[in-house]
């Protein structure tokens, strides 16, 4: 089980095209983008639902 988690972590932190490790700055940037997108969808849905 531990080996499977280690392989999954390695796969997530490796660029699938080049095979190079993904830099921590890119992980932070993509996490921030995903968070902003999720919050915008949440606030948009709350705003559209408030008018009913």
JSON list of N, CA, C and O in Angstrom, two decimals:
[
{"chain": "A", "resi": 1, "resn": "UNK", "atom": "N", "xyz": [0.82, -1.20, 0.00]},
{"chain": "A", "resi": 1, "resn": "UNK", "atom": "CA", "xyz": [0.00, 0.00, 0.00]},
{"chain": "A", "resi": 1, "resn": "UNK", "atom": "C", "xyz": [0.87, 1.26, 0.00]},
{"chain": "A", "resi": 1, "resn": "UNK", "atom": "O", "xyz": [0.58, 2.21, -0.70]},
{"chain": "A", "resi": 2, "resn": "UNK", "atom": "N", "xyz": [1.93, 1.22, 0.80]},
{"chain": "A", "resi": 2, "resn": "UNK", "atom": "CA", "xyz": [2.83, 2.38, 0.88]},
{"chain": "A", "resi": 2, "resn": "UNK", "atom": "C", "xyz": [3.52, 2.59, -0.47]},
{"chain": "A", "resi": 2, "resn": "UNK", "atom": "O", "xyz": [3.68, 3.72, -0.92]},
{"chain": "A", "resi": 3, "resn": "UNK", "atom": "N", "xyz": [3.91, 1.48, -1.12]},
{"chain": "A", "resi": 3, "resn": "UNK", "atom": "CA", "xyz": [4.56, 1.60, -2.43]},
{"chain": "A", "resi": 3, "resn": "UNK", "atom": "C", "xyz": [3.61, 2.19, -3.45]},
{"chain": "A", "resi": 3, "resn": "UNK", "atom": "O", "xyz": [4.02, 2.98, -4.30]},
{"chain": "A", "resi": 4, "resn": "UNK", "atom": "N", "xyz": [2.35, 1.82, -3.39]},
{"chain": "A", "resi": 4, "resn": "UNK", "atom": "CA", "xyz": [1.36, 2.34, -4.32]},
{"chain": "A", "resi": 4, "resn": "UNK", "atom": "C", "xyz": [1.18, 3.84, -4.13]},
{"chain": "A", "resi": 4, "resn": "UNK", "atom": "O", "xyz": [1.10, 4.61, -5.10]},
{"chain": "A", "resi": 5, "resn": "UNK", "atom": "N", "xyz": [1.12, 4.29, -2.87]},
{"chain": "A", "resi": 5, "resn": "UNK", "atom": "CA", "xyz": [1.01, 5.72, -2.59]},
{"chain": "A", "resi": 5, "resn": "UNK", "atom": "C", "xyz": [2.25, 6.48, -3.05]},
{"chain": "A", "resi": 5, "resn": "UNK", "atom": "O", "xyz": [2.15, 7.59, -3.57]},
{"chain": "A", "resi": 6, "resn": "UNK", "atom": "N", "xyz": [3.41, 5.88, -2.88]},
{"chain": "A", "resi": 6, "resn": "UNK", "atom": "CA", "xyz": [4.65, 6.52, -3.32]},
{"chain": "A", "resi": 6, "resn": "UNK", "atom": "C", "xyz": [4.67, 6.64, -4.85]},
{"chain": "A", "resi": 6, "resn": "UNK", "atom": "O", "xyz": [5.10, 7.66, -5.39]},
{"chain": "A", "resi": 7, "resn": "UNK", "atom": "N", "xyz": [4.21, 5.60, -5.55]},
{"chain": "A", "resi": 7, "resn": "UNK", "atom": "CA", "xyz": [4.15, 5.66, -7.02]},
{"chain": "A", "resi": 7, "resn": "UNK", "atom": "C", "xyz": [3.15, 6.70, -7.49]},
{"chain": "A", "resi": 7, "resn": "UNK", "atom": "O", "xyz": [3.40, 7.43, -8.44]},
{"chain": "A", "resi": 8, "resn": "UNK", "atom": "N", "xyz": [2.02, 6.80, -6.81]},
{"chain": "A", "resi": 8, "resn": "UNK", "atom": "CA", "xyz": [1.01, 7.80, -7.18]},
{"chain": "A", "resi": 8, "resn": "UNK", "atom": "C", "xyz": [1.54, 9.21, -6.95]},
{"chain": "A", "resi": 8, "resn": "UNK", "atom": "O", "xyz": [1.34, 10.09, -7.78]},
{"chain": "A", "resi": 9, "resn": "UNK", "atom": "N", "xyz": [2.24, 9.42, -5.83]},
{"chain": "A", "resi": 9, "resn": "UNK", "atom": "CA", "xyz": [2.82, 10.73, -5.55]},
{"chain": "A", "resi": 9, "resn": "UNK", "atom": "C", "xyz": [3.87, 11.09, -6.60]},
{"chain": "A", "resi": 9, "resn": "UNK", "atom": "O", "xyz": [3.91, 12.21, -7.09]},
{"chain": "A", "resi": 10, "resn": "UNK", "atom": "N", "xyz": [4.69, 10.12, -6.96]},
{"chain": "A", "resi": 10, "resn": "UNK", "atom": "CA", "xyz": [5.72, 10.36, -7.97]},
{"chain": "A", "resi": 10, "resn": "UNK", "atom": "C", "xyz": [5.08, 10.68, -9.33]},
{"chain": "A", "resi": 10, "resn": "UNK", "atom": "O", "xyz": [5.55, 11.55, -10.05]},
{"chain": "A", "resi": 11, "resn": "UNK", "atom": "N", "xyz": [3.99, 9.99, -9.65]},
{"chain": "A", "resi": 11, "resn": "UNK", "atom": "CA", "xyz": [3.31, 10.25, -10.93]},
{"chain": "A", "resi": 11, "resn": "UNK", "atom": "C", "xyz": [2.68, 11.64, -10.95]},
{"chain": "A", "resi": 11, "resn": "UNK", "atom": "O", "xyz": [2.68, 12.31, -11.99]},
{"chain": "A", "resi": 12, "resn": "UNK", "atom": "N", "xyz": [2.17, 12.09, -9.81]},
{"chain": "A", "resi": 12, "resn": "UNK", "atom": "CA", "xyz": [1.57, 13.41, -9.75]},
{"chain": "A", "resi": 12, "resn": "UNK", "atom": "C", "xyz": [2.60, 14.52, -9.84]},
{"chain": "A", "resi": 12, "resn": "UNK", "atom": "O", "xyz": [2.31, 15.61, -10.32]},
{"chain": "A", "resi": 13, "resn": "UNK", "atom": "N", "xyz": [3.81, 14.25, -9.36]},
{"chain": "A", "resi": 13, "resn": "UNK", "atom": "CA", "xyz": [4.85, 15.28, -9.33]},
{"chain": "A", "resi": 13, "resn": "UNK", "atom": "C", "xyz": [5.82, 15.19, -10.51]},
{"chain": "A", "resi": 13, "resn": "UNK", "atom": "O", "xyz": [6.86, 15.83, -10.50]},
{"chain": "A", "resi": 14, "resn": "UNK", "atom": "N", "xyz": [5.46, 14.40, -11.54]},
{"chain": "A", "resi": 14, "resn": "UNK", "atom": "CA", "xyz": [6.31, 14.25, -12.72]},
{"chain": "A", "resi": 14, "resn": "UNK", "atom": "C", "xyz": [5.54, 14.70, -13.94]},
{"chain": "A", "resi": 14, "resn": "UNK", "atom": "O", "xyz": [4.37, 14.34, -14.13]},
{"chain": "A", "resi": 15, "resn": "UNK", "atom": "N", "xyz": [6.20, 15.48, -14.79]},
{"chain": "A", "resi": 15, "resn": "UNK", "atom": "CA", "xyz": [5.59, 15.93, -16.04]},
{"chain": "A", "resi": 15, "resn": "UNK", "atom": "C", "xyz": [5.41, 14.73, -16.96]},
{"chain": "A", "resi": 15, "resn": "UNK", "atom": "O", "xyz": [6.38, 14.03, -17.28]},
{"chain": "A", "resi": 16, "resn": "UNK", "atom": "N", "xyz": [4.18, 14.43, -17.40]},
{"chain": "A", "resi": 16, "resn": "UNK", "atom": "CA", "xyz": [3.96, 13.23, -18.22]},
{"chain": "A", "resi": 16, "resn": "UNK", "atom": "C", "xyz": [4.60, 13.31, -19.60]},
{"chain": "A", "resi": 16, "resn": "UNK", "atom": "O", "xyz": [4.88, 12.28, -20.21]},
{"chain": "A", "resi": 17, "resn": "UNK", "atom": "N", "xyz": [4.85, 14.50, -20.11]},
{"chain": "A", "resi": 17, "resn": "UNK", "atom": "CA", "xyz": [5.41, 14.64, -21.46]},
{"chain": "A", "resi": 17, "resn": "UNK", "atom": "C", "xyz": [6.93, 14.49, -21.44]},
{"chain": "A", "resi": 17, "resn": "UNK", "atom": "O", "xyz": [7.49, 13.69, -22.18]},
{"chain": "A", "resi": 18, "resn": "UNK", "atom": "N", "xyz": [7.59, 15.25, -20.58]},
{"chain": "A", "resi": 18, "resn": "UNK", "atom": "CA", "xyz": [9.05, 15.25, -20.56]},
{"chain": "A", "resi": 18, "resn": "UNK", "atom": "C", "xyz": [9.65, 14.29, -19.54]},
{"chain": "A", "resi": 18, "resn": "UNK", "atom": "O", "xyz": [10.81, 13.92, -19.67]},
{"chain": "A", "resi": 19, "resn": "UNK", "atom": "N", "xyz": [8.88, 13.90, -18.53]},
{"chain": "A", "resi": 19, "resn": "UNK", "atom": "CA", "xyz": [9.41, 13.03, -17.49]},
{"chain": "A", "resi": 19, "resn": "UNK", "atom": "C", "xyz": [10.19, 13.77, -16.42]},
{"chain": "A", "resi": 19, "resn": "UNK", "atom": "O", "xyz": [10.74, 13.16, -15.51]},
{"chain": "A", "resi": 20, "resn": "UNK", "atom": "N", "xyz": [10.26, 15.11, -16.52]},
{"chain": "A", "resi": 20, "resn": "UNK", "atom": "CA", "xyz": [10.99, 15.90, -15.53]},
{"chain": "A", "resi": 20, "resn": "UNK", "atom": "C", "xyz": [10.10, 16.15, -14.31]},
{"chain": "A", "resi": 20, "resn": "UNK", "atom": "O", "xyz": [8.88, 16.20, -14.43]},
{"chain": "A", "resi": 21, "resn": "UNK", "atom": "N", "xyz": [10.70, 16.33, -13.15]},
{"chain": "A", "resi": 21, "resn": "UNK", "atom": "CA", "xyz": [9.89, 16.66, -11.97]},
{"chain": "A", "resi": 21, "resn": "UNK", "atom": "C", "xyz": [9.27, 18.05, -12.11]},
{"chain": "A", "resi": 21, "resn": "UNK", "atom": "O", "xyz": [9.86, 18.95, -12.68]},
{"chain": "A", "resi": 22, "resn": "UNK", "atom": "N", "xyz": [8.07, 18.19, -11.60]},
{"chain": "A", "resi": 22, "resn": "UNK", "atom": "CA", "xyz": [7.38, 19.47, -11.63]},
{"chain": "A", "resi": 22, "resn": "UNK", "atom": "C", "xyz": [7.90, 20.32, -10.48]},
{"chain": "A", "resi": 22, "resn": "UNK", "atom": "O", "xyz": [8.01, 19.85, -9.35]},
{"chain": "A", "resi": 23, "resn": "UNK", "atom": "N", "xyz": [8.19, 21.57, -10.76]},
{"chain": "A", "resi": 23, "resn": "UNK", "atom": "CA", "xyz": [8.73, 22.44, -9.71]},
{"chain": "A", "resi": 23, "resn": "UNK", "atom": "C", "xyz": [7.64, 22.79, -8.70]},
{"chain": "A", "resi": 23, "resn": "UNK", "atom": "O", "xyz": [6.46, 22.85, -9.03]},
{"chain": "A", "resi": 24, "resn": "UNK", "atom": "N", "xyz": [8.03, 23.02, -7.46]},
{"chain": "A", "resi": 24, "resn": "UNK", "atom": "CA", "xyz": [7.04, 23.39, -6.43]},
{"chain": "A", "resi": 24, "resn": "UNK", "atom": "C", "xyz": [6.30, 24.67, -6.77]},
{"chain": "A", "resi": 24, "resn": "UNK", "atom": "O", "xyz": [5.14, 24.82, -6.41]},
{"chain": "A", "resi": 25, "resn": "UNK", "atom": "N", "xyz": [6.94, 25.59, -7.47]},
{"chain": "A", "resi": 25, "resn": "UNK", "atom": "CA", "xyz": [6.26, 26.83, -7.85]},
{"chain": "A", "resi": 25, "resn": "UNK", "atom": "C", "xyz": [5.10, 26.55, -8.80]},
{"chain": "A", "resi": 25, "resn": "UNK", "atom": "O", "xyz": [4.04, 27.18, -8.70]},
{"chain": "A", "resi": 26, "resn": "UNK", "atom": "N", "xyz": [5.27, 25.60, -9.69]},
{"chain": "A", "resi": 26, "resn": "UNK", "atom": "CA", "xyz": [4.18, 25.24, -10.61]},
{"chain": "A", "resi": 26, "resn": "UNK", "atom": "C", "xyz": [3.03, 24.56, -9.86]},
{"chain": "A", "resi": 26, "resn": "UNK", "atom": "O", "xyz": [1.86, 24.77, -10.17]},
{"chain": "A", "resi": 27, "resn": "UNK", "atom": "N", "xyz": [3.37, 23.75, -8.87]},
{"chain": "A", "resi": 27, "resn": "UNK", "atom": "CA", "xyz": [2.33, 23.11, -8.06]},
{"chain": "A", "resi": 27, "resn": "UNK", "atom": "C", "xyz": [1.51, 24.17, -7.33]},
{"chain": "A", "resi": 27, "resn": "UNK", "atom": "O", "xyz": [0.28, 24.12, -7.32]},
{"chain": "A", "resi": 28, "resn": "UNK", "atom": "N", "xyz": [2.19, 25.15, -6.75]},
{"chain": "A", "resi": 28, "resn": "UNK", "atom": "CA", "xyz": [1.50, 26.24, -6.05]},
{"chain": "A", "resi": 28, "resn": "UNK", "atom": "C", "xyz": [0.65, 27.04, -7.02]},
{"chain": "A", "resi": 28, "resn": "UNK", "atom": "O", "xyz": [-0.51, 27.39, -6.73]},
{"chain": "A", "resi": 29, "resn": "UNK", "atom": "N", "xyz": [1.19, 27.33, -8.21]},
{"chain": "A", "resi": 29, "resn": "UNK", "atom": "CA", "xyz": [0.45, 28.13, -9.19]},
{"chain": "A", "resi": 29, "resn": "UNK", "atom": "C", "xyz": [-0.82, 27.41, -9.65]},
{"chain": "A", "resi": 29, "resn": "UNK", "atom": "O", "xyz": [-1.89, 28.01, -9.71]},
{"chain": "A", "resi": 30, "resn": "UNK", "atom": "N", "xyz": [-0.71, 26.14, -9.97]},
{"chain": "A", "resi": 30, "resn": "UNK", "atom": "CA", "xyz": [-1.90, 25.40, -10.43]},
{"chain": "A", "resi": 30, "resn": "UNK", "atom": "C", "xyz": [-2.91, 25.21, -9.31]},
{"chain": "A", "resi": 30, "resn": "UNK", "atom": "O", "xyz": [-4.12, 25.21, -9.55]},
{"chain": "A", "resi": 31, "resn": "UNK", "atom": "N", "xyz": [-2.44, 25.05, -8.08]},
{"chain": "A", "resi": 31, "resn": "UNK", "atom": "CA", "xyz": [-3.35, 24.94, -6.94]},
{"chain": "A", "resi": 31, "resn": "UNK", "atom": "C", "xyz": [-4.12, 26.24, -6.75]},
{"chain": "A", "resi": 31, "resn": "UNK", "atom": "O", "xyz": [-5.33, 26.24, -6.51]},
{"chain": "A", "resi": 32, "resn": "UNK", "atom": "N", "xyz": [-3.41, 27.37, -6.89]},
{"chain": "A", "resi": 32, "resn": "UNK", "atom": "CA", "xyz": [-4.06, 28.67, -6.77]},
{"chain": "A", "resi": 32, "resn": "UNK", "atom": "C", "xyz": [-5.10, 28.87, -7.87]},
{"chain": "A", "resi": 32, "resn": "UNK", "atom": "O", "xyz": [-6.21, 29.33, -7.61]},
{"chain": "A", "resi": 33, "resn": "UNK", "atom": "N", "xyz": [-4.76, 28.50, -9.09]},
{"chain": "A", "resi": 33, "resn": "UNK", "atom": "CA", "xyz": [-5.70, 28.64, -10.21]},
{"chain": "A", "resi": 33, "resn": "UNK", "atom": "C", "xyz": [-6.94, 27.77, -9.98]},
{"chain": "A", "resi": 33, "resn": "UNK", "atom": "O", "xyz": [-8.07, 28.22, -10.19]},
{"chain": "A", "resi": 34, "resn": "UNK", "atom": "N", "xyz": [-6.74, 26.54, -9.52]},
{"chain": "A", "resi": 34, "resn": "UNK", "atom": "CA", "xyz": [-7.87, 25.66, -9.25]},
{"chain": "A", "resi": 34, "resn": "UNK", "atom": "C", "xyz": [-8.75, 26.21, -8.13]},
{"chain": "A", "resi": 34, "resn": "UNK", "atom": "O", "xyz": [-9.99, 26.15, -8.21]},
{"chain": "A", "resi": 35, "resn": "UNK", "atom": "N", "xyz": [-8.13, 26.78, -7.10]},
{"chain": "A", "resi": 35, "resn": "UNK", "atom": "CA", "xyz": [-8.89, 27.36, -6.00]},
{"chain": "A", "resi": 35, "resn": "UNK", "atom": "C", "xyz": [-9.71, 28.56, -6.46]},
{"chain": "A", "resi": 35, "resn": "UNK", "atom": "O", "xyz": [-10.90, 28.69, -6.11]},
{"chain": "A", "resi": 36, "resn": "UNK", "atom": "N", "xyz": [-9.11, 29.43, -7.25]},
{"chain": "A", "resi": 36, "resn": "UNK", "atom": "CA", "xyz": [-9.83, 30.61, -7.75]},
{"chain": "A", "resi": 36, "resn": "UNK", "atom": "C", "xyz": [-10.99, 30.19, -8.65]},
{"chain": "A", "resi": 36, "resn": "UNK", "atom": "O", "xyz": [-12.09, 30.75, -8.56]},
{"chain": "A", "resi": 37, "resn": "UNK", "atom": "N", "xyz": [-10.77, 29.20, -9.50]},
{"chain": "A", "resi": 37, "resn": "UNK", "atom": "CA", "xyz": [-11.85, 28.72, -10.37]},
{"chain": "A", "resi": 37, "resn": "UNK", "atom": "C", "xyz": [-13.00, 28.13, -9.54]},
{"chain": "A", "resi": 37, "resn": "UNK", "atom": "O", "xyz": [-14.17, 28.38, -9.83]},
{"chain": "A", "resi": 38, "resn": "UNK", "atom": "N", "xyz": [-12.66, 27.34, -8.53]},
{"chain": "A", "resi": 38, "resn": "UNK", "atom": "CA", "xyz": [-13.70, 26.73, -7.69]},
{"chain": "A", "resi": 38, "resn": "UNK", "atom": "C", "xyz": [-14.48, 27.79, -6.94]},
{"chain": "A", "resi": 38, "resn": "UNK", "atom": "O", "xyz": [-15.72, 27.72, -6.86]},
{"chain": "A", "resi": 39, "resn": "UNK", "atom": "N", "xyz": [-13.80, 28.79, -6.41]},
{"chain": "A", "resi": 39, "resn": "UNK", "atom": "CA", "xyz": [-14.50, 29.86, -5.69]},
{"chain": "A", "resi": 39, "resn": "UNK", "atom": "C", "xyz": [-15.37, 30.70, -6.63]},
{"chain": "A", "resi": 39, "resn": "UNK", "atom": "O", "xyz": [-16.47, 31.11, -6.26]},
{"chain": "A", "resi": 40, "resn": "UNK", "atom": "N", "xyz": [-14.90, 30.93, -7.85]},
{"chain": "A", "resi": 40, "resn": "UNK", "atom": "CA", "xyz": [-15.71, 31.71, -8.78]},
{"chain": "A", "resi": 40, "resn": "UNK", "atom": "C", "xyz": [-16.98, 30.95, -9.18]},
{"chain": "A", "resi": 40, "resn": "UNK", "atom": "O", "xyz": [-18.06, 31.54, -9.28]},
{"chain": "A", "resi": 41, "resn": "UNK", "atom": "N", "xyz": [-16.86, 29.64, -9.35]},
{"chain": "A", "resi": 41, "resn": "UNK", "atom": "CA", "xyz": [-18.06, 28.84, -9.66]},
{"chain": "A", "resi": 41, "resn": "UNK", "atom": "C", "xyz": [-19.02, 28.85, -8.48]},
{"chain": "A", "resi": 41, "resn": "UNK", "atom": "O", "xyz": [-20.23, 28.98, -8.65]},
{"chain": "A", "resi": 42, "resn": "UNK", "atom": "N", "xyz": [-18.48, 28.75, -7.27]},
{"chain": "A", "resi": 42, "resn": "UNK", "atom": "CA", "xyz": [-19.33, 28.78, -6.07]},
{"chain": "A", "resi": 42, "resn": "UNK", "atom": "C", "xyz": [-20.06, 30.11, -5.94]},
{"chain": "A", "resi": 42, "resn": "UNK", "atom": "O", "xyz": [-21.28, 30.14, -5.74]},
{"chain": "A", "resi": 43, "resn": "UNK", "atom": "N", "xyz": [-19.33, 31.21, -6.07]},
{"chain": "A", "resi": 43, "resn": "UNK", "atom": "CA", "xyz": [-19.97, 32.51, -5.92]},
{"chain": "A", "resi": 43, "resn": "UNK", "atom": "C", "xyz": [-20.93, 32.80, -7.06]},
{"chain": "A", "resi": 43, "resn": "UNK", "atom": "O", "xyz": [-21.96, 33.44, -6.85]},
{"chain": "A", "resi": 44, "resn": "UNK", "atom": "N", "xyz": [-20.63, 32.34, -8.25]},
{"chain": "A", "resi": 44, "resn": "UNK", "atom": "CA", "xyz": [-21.54, 32.52, -9.38]},
{"chain": "A", "resi": 44, "resn": "UNK", "atom": "C", "xyz": [-22.83, 31.75, -9.14]},
{"chain": "A", "resi": 44, "resn": "UNK", "atom": "O", "xyz": [-23.92, 32.28, -9.37]},
{"chain": "A", "resi": 45, "resn": "UNK", "atom": "N", "xyz": [-22.73, 30.53, -8.66]},
{"chain": "A", "resi": 45, "resn": "UNK", "atom": "CA", "xyz": [-23.93, 29.75, -8.41]},
{"chain": "A", "resi": 45, "resn": "UNK", "atom": "C", "xyz": [-24.74, 30.35, -7.28]},
{"chain": "A", "resi": 45, "resn": "UNK", "atom": "O", "xyz": [-25.97, 30.34, -7.31]},
{"chain": "A", "resi": 46, "resn": "UNK", "atom": "N", "xyz": [-24.08, 30.88, -6.26]},
{"chain": "A", "resi": 46, "resn": "UNK", "atom": "CA", "xyz": [-24.82, 31.53, -5.16]},
{"chain": "A", "resi": 46, "resn": "UNK", "atom": "C", "xyz": [-25.50, 32.81, -5.66]},
{"chain": "A", "resi": 46, "resn": "UNK", "atom": "O", "xyz": [-26.62, 33.10, -5.28]},
{"chain": "A", "resi": 47, "resn": "UNK", "atom": "N", "xyz": [-24.82, 33.54, -6.52]},
{"chain": "A", "resi": 47, "resn": "UNK", "atom": "CA", "xyz": [-25.39, 34.78, -7.05]},
{"chain": "A", "resi": 47, "resn": "UNK", "atom": "C", "xyz": [-26.58, 34.51, -7.95]},
{"chain": "A", "resi": 47, "resn": "UNK", "atom": "O", "xyz": [-27.58, 35.24, -7.91]},
{"chain": "A", "resi": 48, "resn": "UNK", "atom": "N", "xyz": [-26.49, 33.47, -8.76]},
{"chain": "A", "resi": 48, "resn": "UNK", "atom": "CA", "xyz": [-27.61, 33.16, -9.66]},
{"chain": "A", "resi": 48, "resn": "UNK", "atom": "C", "xyz": [-28.80, 32.60, -8.88]},
{"chain": "A", "resi": 48, "resn": "UNK", "atom": "O", "xyz": [-29.95, 32.85, -9.23]},
{"chain": "A", "resi": 49, "resn": "UNK", "atom": "N", "xyz": [-28.53, 31.88, -7.81]},
{"chain": "A", "resi": 49, "resn": "UNK", "atom": "CA", "xyz": [-29.61, 31.32, -7.02]},
{"chain": "A", "resi": 49, "resn": "UNK", "atom": "C", "xyz": [-30.31, 32.34, -6.16]},
{"chain": "A", "resi": 49, "resn": "UNK", "atom": "O", "xyz": [-31.46, 32.16, -5.76]},
{"chain": "A", "resi": 50, "resn": "UNK", "atom": "N", "xyz": [-29.64, 33.46, -5.87]},
{"chain": "A", "resi": 50, "resn": "UNK", "atom": "CA", "xyz": [-30.21, 34.47, -4.98]},
{"chain": "A", "resi": 50, "resn": "UNK", "atom": "C", "xyz": [-31.33, 35.25, -5.68]},
{"chain": "A", "resi": 50, "resn": "UNK", "atom": "O", "xyz": [-32.18, 35.81, -5.00]},
{"chain": "A", "resi": 51, "resn": "UNK", "atom": "N", "xyz": [-31.32, 35.26, -7.00]},
{"chain": "A", "resi": 51, "resn": "UNK", "atom": "CA", "xyz": [-32.33, 36.06, -7.70]},
{"chain": "A", "resi": 51, "resn": "UNK", "atom": "C", "xyz": [-33.66, 35.35, -7.88]},
{"chain": "A", "resi": 51, "resn": "UNK", "atom": "O", "xyz": [-34.60, 35.93, -8.40]},
{"chain": "A", "resi": 52, "resn": "UNK", "atom": "N", "xyz": [-33.77, 34.12, -7.45]},
{"chain": "A", "resi": 52, "resn": "UNK", "atom": "CA", "xyz": [-35.00, 33.37, -7.70]},
{"chain": "A", "resi": 52, "resn": "UNK", "atom": "C", "xyz": [-36.04, 33.65, -6.64]},
{"chain": "A", "resi": 52, "resn": "UNK", "atom": "O", "xyz": [-35.81, 33.76, -5.49]}
]
